[in-house]
PDB file of C-alpha atoms in Angstrom:
ATOM      1  CA  UNK U  25       0.123  -0.126  -0.125  1.00  0.00           C
ATOM      2  CA  UNK U  26       1.571   3.526  -1.163  1.00  0.00           C
ATOM      3  CA  UNK U  27       2.032   5.997   1.493  1.00  0.00           C
ATOM      4  CA  UNK U  28       1.795   9.680   1.496  1.00  0.00           C
ATOM      5  CA  UNK U  29       4.949  11.832   0.992  1.00  0.00           C
ATOM      6  CA  UNK U  30       3.726  15.177   1.657  1.00  0.00           C
ATOM      7  CA  UNK U  31       0.398  16.376   2.817  1.00  0.00           C
ATOM      8  CA  UNK U  32      -0.991  19.661   2.813  1.00  0.00           C
ATOM      9  CA  UNK U  33      -3.916  21.270   1.197  1.00  0.00           C
ATOM     10  CA  UNK U  34      -5.132  22.831  -1.984  1.00  0.00           C
ATOM     11  CA  UNK U  35      -5.955  26.404  -1.782  1.00  0.00           C
ATOM     12  CA  UNK U  36      -8.568  27.358  -4.714  1.00  0.00           C
ATOM     13  CA  UNK U  37      -9.687  30.632  -3.825  1.00  0.00           C
ATOM     14  CA  UNK U  38     -11.005  30.747  -0.412  1.00  0.00           C
ATOM     15  CA  UNK U  39     -11.978  26.826  -0.639  1.00  0.00           C
ATOM     16  CA  UNK U  40      -9.177  24.983   1.301  1.00  0.00           C
ATOM     17  CA  UNK U  41      -9.044  21.178   0.309  1.00  0.00           C
ATOM     18  CA  UNK U  42      -7.014  19.333   2.828  1.00  0.00           C
ATOM     19  CA  UNK U  43      -4.741  16.284   0.859  1.00  0.00           C
ATOM     20  CA  UNK U  44      -2.134  13.803   0.254  1.00  0.00           C
ATOM     21  CA  UNK U  45       0.287  13.205  -2.185  1.00  0.00           C
ATOM     22  CA  UNK U  46       1.369  10.320  -3.386  1.00  0.00           C
ATOM     23  CA  UNK U  47       4.215   8.792  -6.225  1.00  0.00           C
ATOM     24  CA  UNK U  48       2.186   7.470  -9.217  1.00  0.00           C
ATOM     25  CA  UNK U  49       5.785   6.051 -10.838  1.00  0.00           C
ATOM     26  CA  UNK U  50       7.955   3.430  -9.715  1.00  0.00           C
ATOM     27  CA  UNK U  51      10.973   2.447 -10.619  1.00  0.00           C
ATOM     28  CA  UNK U  52      11.597  -1.423 -12.051  1.00  0.00           C
ATOM     29  CA  UNK U  53      15.135  -1.079 -13.514  1.00  0.00           C
ATOM     30  CA  UNK U  54      17.433  -3.482 -12.108  1.00  0.00           C
ATOM     31  CA  UNK U  55      19.885  -2.486  -9.627  1.00  0.00           C
ATOM     32  CA  UNK U  56      23.229  -3.575  -8.747  1.00  0.00           C
ATOM     33  CA  UNK U  57      25.549  -3.492  -5.945  1.00  0.00           C
ATOM     34  CA  UNK U  58      29.310  -2.712  -6.496  1.00  0.00           C
ATOM     35  CA  UNK U  59      32.251  -5.593  -5.882  1.00  0.00           C
ATOM     36  CA  UNK U  60      35.849  -5.157  -6.225  1.00  0.00           C
ATOM     37  CA  UNK U  61      36.714  -7.032  -9.702  1.00  0.00           C
ATOM     38  CA  UNK U  62      38.166 -10.539  -9.201  1.00  0.00           C
ATOM     39  CA  UNK U  63      36.796 -10.908  -5.663  1.00  0.00           C
ATOM     40  CA  UNK U  64      33.245 -11.353  -3.506  1.00  0.00           C
ATOM     41  CA  UNK U  65      34.289  -8.277  -1.756  1.00  0.00           C
ATOM     42  CA  UNK U  66      31.342  -5.237  -1.572  1.00  0.00           C
ATOM     43  CA  UNK U  67      32.098  -1.397  -2.299  1.00  0.00           C
ATOM     44  CA  UNK U  68      30.659   0.407   0.914  1.00  0.00           C
ATOM     45  CA  UNK U  69      30.359   4.311   1.260  1.00  0.00           C
ATOM     46  CA  UNK U  70      30.492   5.837   4.410  1.00  0.00           C
ATOM     47  CA  UNK U  71      30.274   9.772   5.951  1.00  0.00           C
ATOM     48  CA  UNK U  72      33.373  10.399   7.032  1.00  0.00           C
ATOM     49  CA  UNK U  73      34.646  13.851   8.527  1.00  0.00           C
ATOM     50  CA  UNK U  74      37.794  14.530   6.707  1.00  0.00           C
ATOM     51  CA  UNK U  75      39.443  16.023   9.696  1.00  0.00           C
ATOM     52  CA  UNK U  76      39.057  13.059  11.872  1.00  0.00           C
ATOM     53  CA  UNK U  77      38.466  10.331   9.842  1.00  0.00           C
ATOM     54  CA  UNK U  78      35.941   9.071  11.792  1.00  0.00           C
ATOM     55  CA  UNK U  79      32.215   8.146  10.286  1.00  0.00           C
ATOM     56  CA  UNK U  80      29.645  10.653  11.223  1.00  0.00           C
ATOM     57  CA  UNK U  81      26.070   9.704  11.907  1.00  0.00           C
ATOM     58  CA  UNK U  82      23.397  11.226   9.148  1.00  0.00           C
ATOM     59  CA  UNK U  83      21.826  12.912  12.145  1.00  0.00           C
ATOM     60  CA  UNK U  84      24.673  14.722  12.653  1.00  0.00           C
ATOM     61  CA  UNK U  85      25.229  16.288   9.165  1.00  0.00           C
ATOM     62  CA  UNK U  86      23.865  20.081   8.414  1.00  0.00           C
ATOM     63  CA  UNK U  87      24.191  21.386   4.934  1.00  0.00           C
ATOM     64  CA  UNK U  88      26.831  24.197   3.885  1.00  0.00           C
ATOM     65  CA  UNK U  89      26.542  26.586   1.410  1.00  0.00           C
ATOM     66  CA  UNK U  90      30.075  27.468  -0.019  1.00  0.00           C
ATOM     67  CA  UNK U  91      31.031  31.383  -0.375  1.00  0.00           C
ATOM     68  CA  UNK U  92      33.166  32.744  -3.017  1.00  0.00           C
ATOM     69  CA  UNK U  93      35.908  33.609  -0.750  1.00  0.00           C
ATOM     70  CA  UNK U  94      35.568  29.311   0.098  1.00  0.00           C
ATOM     71  CA  UNK U  95      34.386  29.763   3.567  1.00  0.00           C
ATOM     72  CA  UNK U  96      30.995  28.161   4.375  1.00  0.00           C
ATOM     73  CA  UNK U  97      27.771  29.219   5.990  1.00  0.00           C
ATOM     74  CA  UNK U  98      26.258  26.142   7.747  1.00  0.00           C
ATOM     75  CA  UNK U  99      22.498  26.073   7.511  1.00  0.00           C
ATOM     76  CA  UNK U 100      20.036  23.423   9.659  1.00  0.00           C
ATOM     77  CA  UNK U 101      17.136  21.831   8.318  1.00  0.00           C
ATOM     78  CA  UNK U 102      14.627  23.435  10.324  1.00  0.00           C
ATOM     79  CA  UNK U 103      16.227  26.546   9.346  1.00  0.00           C
ATOM     80  CA  UNK U 104      15.135  26.118   5.614  1.00  0.00           C
ATOM     81  CA  UNK U 105      11.722  25.024   7.288  1.00  0.00           C
ATOM     82  CA  UNK U 106      11.079  27.747   9.022  1.00  0.00           C
ATOM     83  CA  UNK U 107      11.469  30.379   5.651  1.00  0.00           C
ATOM     84  CA  UNK U 108       8.407  28.778   3.728  1.00  0.00           C
ATOM     85  CA  UNK U 109       5.877  27.887   6.746  1.00  0.00           C
ATOM     86  CA  UNK U 110       3.407  28.347   4.854  1.00  0.00           C
ATOM     87  CA  UNK U 111       4.375  26.736   1.163  1.00  0.00           C
ATOM     88  CA  UNK U 112       5.442  23.694   3.139  1.00  0.00           C
ATOM     89  CA  UNK U 113       1.827  22.724   3.923  1.00  0.00           C
ATOM     90  CA  UNK U 114      -0.076  24.528   1.325  1.00  0.00           C
ATOM     91  CA  UNK U 115      -0.445  24.020  -2.321  1.00  0.00           C
ATOM     92  CA  UNK U 116      -1.798  27.628  -3.696  1.00  0.00           C
ATOM     93  CA  UNK U 117      -3.582  27.460  -7.209  1.00  0.00           C
ATOM     94  CA  UNK U 118      -2.000  30.794  -8.712  1.00  0.00           C
ATOM     95  CA  UNK U 119      -3.701  30.025 -12.140  1.00  0.00           C
ATOM     96  CA  UNK U 120      -5.314  28.018 -14.695  1.00  0.00           C
ATOM     97  CA  UNK U 121      -3.798  27.214 -18.025  1.00  0.00           C
ATOM     98  CA  UNK U 122      -4.657  25.042 -21.302  1.00  0.00           C
ATOM     99  CA  UNK U 123      -3.068  21.794 -20.235  1.00  0.00           C
ATOM    100  CA  UNK U 124      -2.015  22.179 -24.415  1.00  0.00           C
ATOM    101  CA  UNK U 125      -0.318  24.685 -23.944  1.00  0.00           C
ATOM    102  CA  UNK U 126       2.541  23.290 -21.461  1.00  0.00           C
ATOM    103  CA  UNK U 127       5.359  22.659 -23.233  1.00  0.00           C
ATOM    104  CA  UNK U 128       6.569  18.398 -22.698  1.00  0.00           C
ATOM    105  CA  UNK U 129       9.866  19.438 -21.852  1.00  0.00           C
ATOM    106  CA  UNK U 130       8.728  21.316 -18.319  1.00  0.00           C
ATOM    107  CA  UNK U 131       7.333  17.898 -17.306  1.00  0.00           C
ATOM    108  CA  UNK U 132       8.936  15.665 -14.399  1.00  0.00           C
ATOM    109  CA  UNK U 133       7.473  13.378 -11.960  1.00  0.00           C
ATOM    110  CA  UNK U 134       3.711  12.606 -12.209  1.00  0.00           C
ATOM    111  CA  UNK U 135       1.760  12.372  -8.572  1.00  0.00           C
ATOM    112  CA  UNK U 136      -1.776  11.423  -7.357  1.00  0.00           C
ATOM    113  CA  UNK U 137      -3.297  14.117  -4.775  1.00  0.00           C
ATOM    114  CA  UNK U 138      -6.189  12.821  -3.041  1.00  0.00           C
ATOM    115  CA  UNK U 139      -8.366  14.156   0.122  1.00  0.00           C
ATOM    116  CA  UNK U 140      -6.975  13.319   3.417  1.00  0.00           C
ATOM    117  CA  UNK U 141     -10.183  12.819   4.679  1.00  0.00           C
ATOM    118  CA  UNK U 142     -13.442  11.166   3.438  1.00  0.00           C
ATOM    119  CA  UNK U 143     -15.511  14.583   4.731  1.00  0.00           C
ATOM    120  CA  UNK U 144     -13.085  16.888   2.131  1.00  0.00           C
ATOM    121  CA  UNK U 145     -14.205  14.705  -0.897  1.00  0.00           C
ATOM    122  CA  UNK U 146     -17.120  16.917  -1.839  1.00  0.00           C
ATOM    123  CA  UNK U 147     -15.053  19.873  -2.624  1.00  0.00           C
ATOM    124  CA  UNK U 148     -12.137  17.625  -3.887  1.00  0.00           C
ATOM    125  CA  UNK U 149     -14.741  16.293  -6.463  1.00  0.00           C
ATOM    126  CA  UNK U 150     -15.824  19.349  -7.553  1.00  0.00           C
ATOM    127  CA  UNK U 151     -12.348  20.680  -8.245  1.00  0.00           C
ATOM    128  CA  UNK U 152     -11.762  17.651 -10.168  1.00  0.00           C
ATOM    129  CA  UNK U 153     -14.825  17.760 -12.246  1.00  0.00           C
ATOM    130  CA  UNK U 154     -14.410  21.330 -13.363  1.00  0.00           C
ATOM    131  CA  UNK U 155     -10.661  20.836 -14.326  1.00  0.00           C
ATOM    132  CA  UNK U 156     -12.064  17.833 -16.348  1.00  0.00           C
ATOM    133  CA  UNK U 157     -14.327  19.753 -17.705  1.00  0.00           C
ATOM    134  CA  UNK U 158     -12.287  22.832 -18.558  1.00  0.00           C
ATOM    135  CA  UNK U 159      -9.485  20.386 -19.790  1.00  0.00           C
ATOM    136  CA  UNK U 160      -7.196  23.001 -17.752  1.00  0.00           C
ATOM    137  CA  UNK U 161      -4.376  22.389 -15.599  1.00  0.00           C
ATOM    138  CA  UNK U 162      -3.979  24.541 -12.453  1.00  0.00           C
ATOM    139  CA  UNK U 163      -0.529  25.730 -11.439  1.00  0.00           C
ATOM    140  CA  UNK U 164       0.870  25.742  -8.407  1.00  0.00           C
ATOM    141  CA  UNK U 165       3.732  26.010  -6.152  1.00  0.00           C
ATOM    142  CA  UNK U 166       4.580  24.486  -2.790  1.00  0.00           C
ATOM    143  CA  UNK U 167       7.696  23.053  -0.956  1.00  0.00           C
ATOM    144  CA  UNK U 168       8.421  19.469  -0.092  1.00  0.00           C
ATOM    145  CA  UNK U 169      11.938  17.861   1.954  1.00  0.00           C
ATOM    146  CA  UNK U 170      13.436  21.493   1.715  1.00  0.00           C
ATOM    147  CA  UNK U 171      12.624  22.464  -2.088  1.00  0.00           C
ATOM    148  CA  UNK U 172      10.250  24.922  -3.740  1.00  0.00           C
ATOM    149  CA  UNK U 173       8.526  23.153  -6.745  1.00  0.00           C
ATOM    150  CA  UNK U 174       6.855  24.519  -9.400  1.00  0.00           C
ATOM    151  CA  UNK U 175       3.684  22.175 -10.559  1.00  0.00           C
ATOM    152  CA  UNK U 176       0.773  21.134 -12.945  1.00  0.00           C
ATOM    153  CA  UNK U 177      -2.574  20.084 -11.320  1.00  0.00           C
ATOM    154  CA  UNK U 178      -4.866  18.201 -13.791  1.00  0.00           C
ATOM    155  CA  UNK U 179      -7.882  15.874 -14.151  1.00  0.00           C
ATOM    156  CA  UNK U 180      -6.939  12.243 -14.084  1.00  0.00           C
ATOM    157  CA  UNK U 181      -8.981   9.211 -14.406  1.00  0.00           C
ATOM    158  CA  UNK U 182     -11.144  10.030 -11.134  1.00  0.00           C
ATOM    159  CA  UNK U 183      -8.153  11.685  -9.012  1.00  0.00           C
ATOM    160  CA  UNK U 184      -6.475  14.628  -9.403  1.00  0.00           C
ATOM    161  CA  UNK U 185      -2.786  14.484 -11.132  1.00  0.00           C
ATOM    162  CA  UNK U 186       0.187  16.248  -9.999  1.00  0.00           C
ATOM    163  CA  UNK U 187       3.110  16.771 -11.946  1.00  0.00           C
ATOM    164  CA  UNK U 188       6.171  18.621 -10.942  1.00  0.00           C
ATOM    165  CA  UNK U 189       7.511  21.325 -13.412  1.00  0.00           C
ATOM    166  CA  UNK U 190      11.047  22.577 -14.226  1.00  0.00           C
ATOM    167  CA  UNK U 191      11.115  26.366 -13.794  1.00  0.00           C
ATOM    168  CA  UNK U 192      11.949  28.127 -16.783  1.00  0.00           C
ATOM    169  CA  UNK U 193      15.583  28.712 -15.411  1.00  0.00           C
ATOM    170  CA  UNK U 194      16.374  24.905 -14.924  1.00  0.00           C
ATOM    171  CA  UNK U 195      15.842  24.440 -19.012  1.00  0.00           C
ATOM    172  CA  UNK U 196      18.652  24.952 -21.240  1.00  0.00           C
ATOM    173  CA  UNK U 197      19.152  27.100 -24.109  1.00  0.00           C
ATOM    174  CA  UNK U 198      20.314  24.981 -27.367  1.00  0.00           C
ATOM    175  CA  UNK U 199      21.790  27.444 -29.032  1.00  0.00           C
ATOM    176  CA  UNK U 200      24.112  28.284 -25.785  1.00  0.00           C
ATOM    177  CA  UNK U 201      24.463  24.879 -24.887  1.00  0.00           C
ATOM    178  CA  UNK U 202      24.959  22.506 -28.364  1.00  0.00           C
ATOM    179  CA  UNK U 203      28.523  22.983 -30.089  1.00  0.00           C
ATOM    180  CA  UNK U 204      26.592  23.485 -33.266  1.00  0.00           C
ATOM    181  CA  UNK U 205      23.183  23.903 -34.271  1.00  0.00           C
ATOM    182  CA  UNK U 206      21.606  21.447 -36.805  1.00  0.00           C
ATOM    183  CA  UNK U 207      21.937  23.770 -40.021  1.00  0.00           C
ATOM    184  CA  UNK U 208      18.526  24.713 -41.467  1.00  0.00           C
ATOM    185  CA  UNK U 209      18.223  23.266 -45.099  1.00  0.00           C
ATOM    186  CA  UNK U 210      14.906  22.776 -47.182  1.00  0.00           C
ATOM    187  CA  UNK U 211      13.773  19.420 -47.559  1.00  0.00           C
ATOM    188  CA  UNK U 212      13.545  18.250 -51.451  1.00  0.00           C
ATOM    189  CA  UNK U 213       9.931  18.154 -52.598  1.00  0.00           C
ATOM    190  CA  UNK U 214       9.798  14.258 -53.196  1.00  0.00           C
ATOM    191  CA  UNK U 215      11.517  12.932 -50.217  1.00  0.00           C
ATOM    192  CA  UNK U 216       9.602  15.574 -47.988  1.00  0.00           C
ATOM    193  CA  UNK U 217       6.088  13.606 -49.464  1.00  0.00           C
ATOM    194  CA  UNK U 218       8.112  10.262 -48.489  1.00  0.00           C
ATOM    195  CA  UNK U 219       8.711  10.988 -45.423  1.00  0.00           C
ATOM    196  CA  UNK U 220       5.411  12.026 -44.592  1.00  0.00           C
ATOM    197  CA  UNK U 221       3.975   9.178 -46.280  1.00  0.00           C
ATOM    198  CA  UNK U 222       6.229   6.832 -43.816  1.00  0.00           C
ATOM    199  CA  UNK U 223       5.079   9.043 -40.991  1.00  0.00           C
ATOM    200  CA  UNK U 224       1.587   8.374 -41.967  1.00  0.00           C
ATOM    201  CA  UNK U 225       1.789   4.274 -42.307  1.00  0.00           C
ATOM    202  CA  UNK U 226       3.724   4.502 -38.918  1.00  0.00           C
ATOM    203  CA  UNK U 227       0.727   6.640 -36.878  1.00  0.00           C
ATOM    204  CA  UNK U 228      -1.485   4.788 -34.501  1.00  0.00           C
ATOM    205  CA  UNK U 229      -3.422   5.558 -31.335  1.00  0.00           C
ATOM    206  CA  UNK U 230      -1.403   6.152 -28.111  1.00  0.00           C
ATOM    207  CA  UNK U 231      -1.557   3.054 -26.280  1.00  0.00           C
ATOM    208  CA  UNK U 232       1.334   2.857 -23.822  1.00  0.00           C
ATOM    209  CA  UNK U 233       0.787  -1.240 -22.934  1.00  0.00           C
ATOM    210  CA  UNK U 234       2.767  -1.387 -26.307  1.00  0.00           C
ATOM    211  CA  UNK U 235       5.457  -0.155 -25.322  1.00  0.00           C
ATOM    212  CA  UNK U 236       7.880  -2.239 -22.859  1.00  0.00           C
ATOM    213  CA  UNK U 237      11.491  -1.831 -21.144  1.00  0.00           C
ATOM    214  CA  UNK U 238      12.991  -4.345 -23.134  1.00  0.00           C
ATOM    215  CA  UNK U 239      16.750  -3.461 -22.263  1.00  0.00           C
ATOM    216  CA  UNK U 240      15.461  -4.309 -18.499  1.00  0.00           C
ATOM    217  CA  UNK U 241      14.218  -7.814 -19.692  1.00  0.00           C
ATOM    218  CA  UNK U 242      17.725  -8.422 -21.407  1.00  0.00           C
ATOM    219  CA  UNK U 243      19.693  -7.320 -18.082  1.00  0.00           C
ATOM    220  CA  UNK U 244      17.364  -9.918 -16.205  1.00  0.00           C
ATOM    221  CA  UNK U 245      18.005 -12.601 -18.868  1.00  0.00           C
ATOM    222  CA  UNK U 246      21.823 -11.783 -18.514  1.00  0.00           C
ATOM    223  CA  UNK U 247      21.868 -12.295 -15.110  1.00  0.00           C
ATOM    224  CA  UNK U 248      19.817 -15.644 -15.322  1.00  0.00           C
ATOM    225  CA  UNK U 249      22.009 -16.829 -17.827  1.00  0.00           C
ATOM    226  CA  UNK U 250      25.460 -16.106 -16.294  1.00  0.00           C
ATOM    227  CA  UNK U 251      24.472 -17.971 -13.312  1.00  0.00           C
ATOM    228  CA  UNK U 252      23.371 -20.849 -15.149  1.00  0.00           C
ATOM    229  CA  UNK U 253      26.212 -20.691 -16.856  1.00  0.00           C
ATOM    230  CA  UNK U 254      24.833 -20.181 -20.428  1.00  0.00           C
ATOM    231  CA  UNK U 255      26.782 -18.777 -23.197  1.00  0.00           C
ATOM    232  CA  UNK U 256      25.618 -14.984 -23.465  1.00  0.00           C
ATOM    233  CA  UNK U 257      24.283 -13.344 -26.798  1.00  0.00           C
ATOM    234  CA  UNK U 258      25.450 -10.243 -28.003  1.00  0.00           C
ATOM    235  CA  UNK U 259      22.623  -7.742 -29.436  1.00  0.00           C
ATOM    236  CA  UNK U 260      23.144  -7.053 -33.157  1.00  0.00           C
ATOM    237  CA  UNK U 261      25.156  -3.961 -33.946  1.00  0.00           C
ATOM    238  CA  UNK U 262      23.307  -0.416 -34.175  1.00  0.00           C
ATOM    239  CA  UNK U 263      22.244   0.495 -38.219  1.00  0.00           C
ATOM    240  CA  UNK U 264      24.682   2.335 -40.408  1.00  0.00           C
ATOM    241  CA  UNK U 265      23.875   5.763 -40.637  1.00  0.00           C
ATOM    242  CA  UNK U 266      21.812   6.531 -43.919  1.00  0.00           C
ATOM    243  CA  UNK U 267      23.645   8.234 -46.773  1.00  0.00           C
ATOM    244  CA  UNK U 268      22.318  11.128 -48.119  1.00  0.00           C
ATOM    245  CA  UNK U 269      22.425  10.090 -51.802  1.00  0.00           C
ATOM    246  CA  UNK U 270      20.139   7.450 -50.230  1.00  0.00           C
ATOM    247  CA  UNK U 271      17.660   9.143 -48.821  1.00  0.00           C
ATOM    248  CA  UNK U 272      14.863   8.931 -50.805  1.00  0.00           C
ATOM    249  CA  UNK U 273      15.069   4.996 -51.792  1.00  0.00           C
ATOM    250  CA  UNK U 274      15.663   4.086 -48.163  1.00  0.00           C
ATOM    251  CA  UNK U 275      12.417   6.138 -47.424  1.00  0.00           C
ATOM    252  CA  UNK U 276      10.643   4.286 -50.176  1.00  0.00           C
ATOM    253  CA  UNK U 277      11.725   1.186 -49.046  1.00  0.00           C
ATOM    254  CA  UNK U 278      10.632   2.381 -45.643  1.00  0.00           C
ATOM    255  CA  UNK U 279       6.920   3.101 -46.582  1.00  0.00           C
ATOM    256  CA  UNK U 280       6.803  -0.528 -48.580  1.00  0.00           C
ATOM    257  CA  UNK U 281       8.088  -2.498 -45.958  1.00  0.00           C
ATOM    258  CA  UNK U 282       5.375  -1.048 -43.713  1.00  0.00           C
ATOM    259  CA  UNK U 283       3.059  -4.192 -42.932  1.00  0.00           C
ATOM    260  CA  UNK U 284      -0.368  -3.355 -44.252  1.00  0.00           C
ATOM    261  CA  UNK U 285      -3.801  -2.538 -41.810  1.00  0.00           C
ATOM    262  CA  UNK U 286      -5.705  -5.382 -40.891  1.00  0.00           C
ATOM    263  CA  UNK U 287      -8.369  -3.192 -41.302  1.00  0.00           C
ATOM    264  CA  UNK U 288      -8.169  -4.336 -45.064  1.00  0.00           C
ATOM    265  CA  UNK U 289      -7.497  -7.957 -43.479  1.00  0.00           C
ATOM    266  CA  UNK U 290      -9.944 -10.677 -43.875  1.00  0.00           C
ATOM    267  CA  UNK U 291     -10.125 -11.992 -40.561  1.00  0.00           C
ATOM    268  CA  UNK U 292     -11.974 -15.069 -41.927  1.00  0.00           C
ATOM    269  CA  UNK U 293      -9.152 -16.360 -44.228  1.00  0.00           C
ATOM    270  CA  UNK U 294      -7.016 -16.265 -41.262  1.00  0.00           C
ATOM    271  CA  UNK U 295      -5.915 -19.016 -38.630  1.00  0.00           C
ATOM    272  CA  UNK U 296      -6.856 -19.765 -35.406  1.00  0.00           C
ATOM    273  CA  UNK U 297      -3.251 -19.043 -34.122  1.00  0.00           C
ATOM    274  CA  UNK U 298      -2.868 -15.955 -36.405  1.00  0.00           C
ATOM    275  CA  UNK U 299      -6.104 -14.599 -34.503  1.00  0.00           C
ATOM    276  CA  UNK U 300      -5.075 -15.431 -31.738  1.00  0.00           C
ATOM    277  CA  UNK U 301      -1.823 -13.712 -31.910  1.00  0.00           C
ATOM    278  CA  UNK U 302      -3.429 -10.646 -33.235  1.00  0.00           C
ATOM    279  CA  UNK U 303      -5.813 -10.803 -30.058  1.00  0.00           C
ATOM    280  CA  UNK U 304      -2.610 -10.687 -28.047  1.00  0.00           C
ATOM    281  CA  UNK U 305      -1.128  -7.726 -29.808  1.00  0.00           C
ATOM    282  CA  UNK U 306      -4.741  -6.195 -28.817  1.00  0.00           C
ATOM    283  CA  UNK U 307      -4.504  -7.429 -25.229  1.00  0.00           C
ATOM    284  CA  UNK U 308      -7.901  -9.090 -25.704  1.00  0.00           C
ATOM    285  CA  UNK U 309      -8.578 -10.566 -22.033  1.00  0.00           C
ATOM    286  CA  UNK U 310      -9.544 -14.304 -22.124  1.00  0.00           C
ATOM    287  CA  UNK U 311      -8.376 -14.888 -25.289  1.00  0.00           C
ATOM    288  CA  UNK U 312      -6.931 -18.355 -24.665  1.00  0.00           C
ATOM    289  CA  UNK U 313     -10.586 -19.882 -24.138  1.00  0.00           C
ATOM    290  CA  UNK U 314     -12.410 -18.657 -27.188  1.00  0.00           C
ATOM    291  CA  UNK U 315     -12.987 -20.713 -30.179  1.00  0.00           C
ATOM    292  CA  UNK U 316     -12.123 -19.269 -33.483  1.00  0.00           C
ATOM    293  CA  UNK U 317     -15.599 -17.577 -34.105  1.00  0.00           C
ATOM    294  CA  UNK U 318     -15.291 -15.730 -31.134  1.00  0.00           C
ATOM    295  CA  UNK U 319     -11.451 -14.790 -31.753  1.00  0.00           C
ATOM    296  CA  UNK U 320     -12.346 -13.701 -35.000  1.00  0.00           C
ATOM    297  CA  UNK U 321     -15.198 -11.502 -33.531  1.00  0.00           C
ATOM    298  CA  UNK U 322     -13.471 -10.193 -30.321  1.00  0.00           C
ATOM    299  CA  UNK U 323     -10.454  -9.384 -32.617  1.00  0.00           C
ATOM    300  CA  UNK U 324     -13.215  -7.224 -35.145  1.00  0.00           C
ATOM    301  CA  UNK U 325     -14.798  -5.608 -32.547  1.00  0.00           C
ATOM    302  CA  UNK U 326     -11.110  -4.603 -30.688  1.00  0.00           C
ATOM    303  CA  UNK U 327      -9.219  -3.525 -33.694  1.00  0.00           C
ATOM    304  CA  UNK U 328     -12.223  -1.041 -34.781  1.00  0.00           C
ATOM    305  CA  UNK U 329     -12.031   0.621 -31.579  1.00  0.00           C
ATOM    306  CA  UNK U 330      -8.715   0.892 -31.355  1.00  0.00           C
ATOM    307  CA  UNK U 331      -7.914   1.772 -35.045  1.00  0.00           C
ATOM    308  CA  UNK U 332      -5.045  -0.588 -34.425  1.00  0.00           C
ATOM    309  CA  UNK U 333      -5.504  -3.858 -35.906  1.00  0.00           C
ATOM    310  CA  UNK U 334      -1.968  -5.187 -37.340  1.00  0.00           C
ATOM    311  CA  UNK U 335      -1.816  -8.417 -39.698  1.00  0.00           C
ATOM    312  CA  UNK U 336      -0.641 -11.542 -37.575  1.00  0.00           C
ATOM    313  CA  UNK U 337       3.129 -12.441 -39.385  1.00  0.00           C
TER     314      UNK U 337
END
């Protein structure tokens, strides 16, 4: 069961709704420990006083800000909390903006915002419904764990979703940071048409379940293979860069090589195995218990609703 990582109140005009903040994402990557090569000895890190060489307990560590002359100003955690007494427990809505206006570059992490008690659900639900109806995001600021965050609160599926945002000062200017920006060249007409055709042929509805972390799966397989003493097969080398003279031909072959949409596929001509594979791609539940006729019907229905039919290969 998830635990709240912050609690406070959403201030919406003169309406105050006590809320709790929960993380909406989790890290699923493979984590490793560190060892000295050739041994089974773990690598450990310790917080050590550089003058005495003695280990220091975490509770005895304070923050220090380095000045231009090399000296430090030491600051206790409580002193940071004291300069933001309201912000640390309040999430003040400062403005509502169209959600589509926010450049994705500003988005950081995603959280759920829920009422802290049932008695506050009426006001919470009202705010949720208003933002859902207007497709607006509430721009807010709050302090969590000694840091001020800019946030966009928006309507999710039955719950308010809070996305922390970068401040404008956090975003870099590519013209200042990159060694050289790509030269602006006007695309050739036929090449642009073919590139657009390739984009169209690859366009489909956004369905996140279609995208998996395949690298983590390969890392887990590497661990299993090494534990079992099996030979590890390296992946294929990445594709070579396309030469400029071959650009149109490469685009044309790409468009031609795209699988046709199963919208034009005669499902009645496919085998039960082909239909089962399509049902798996469309994430149709209970497909293993369906007859061939039922599979065909389920695939046709799911494909028409998602617009994403794919011919089983």
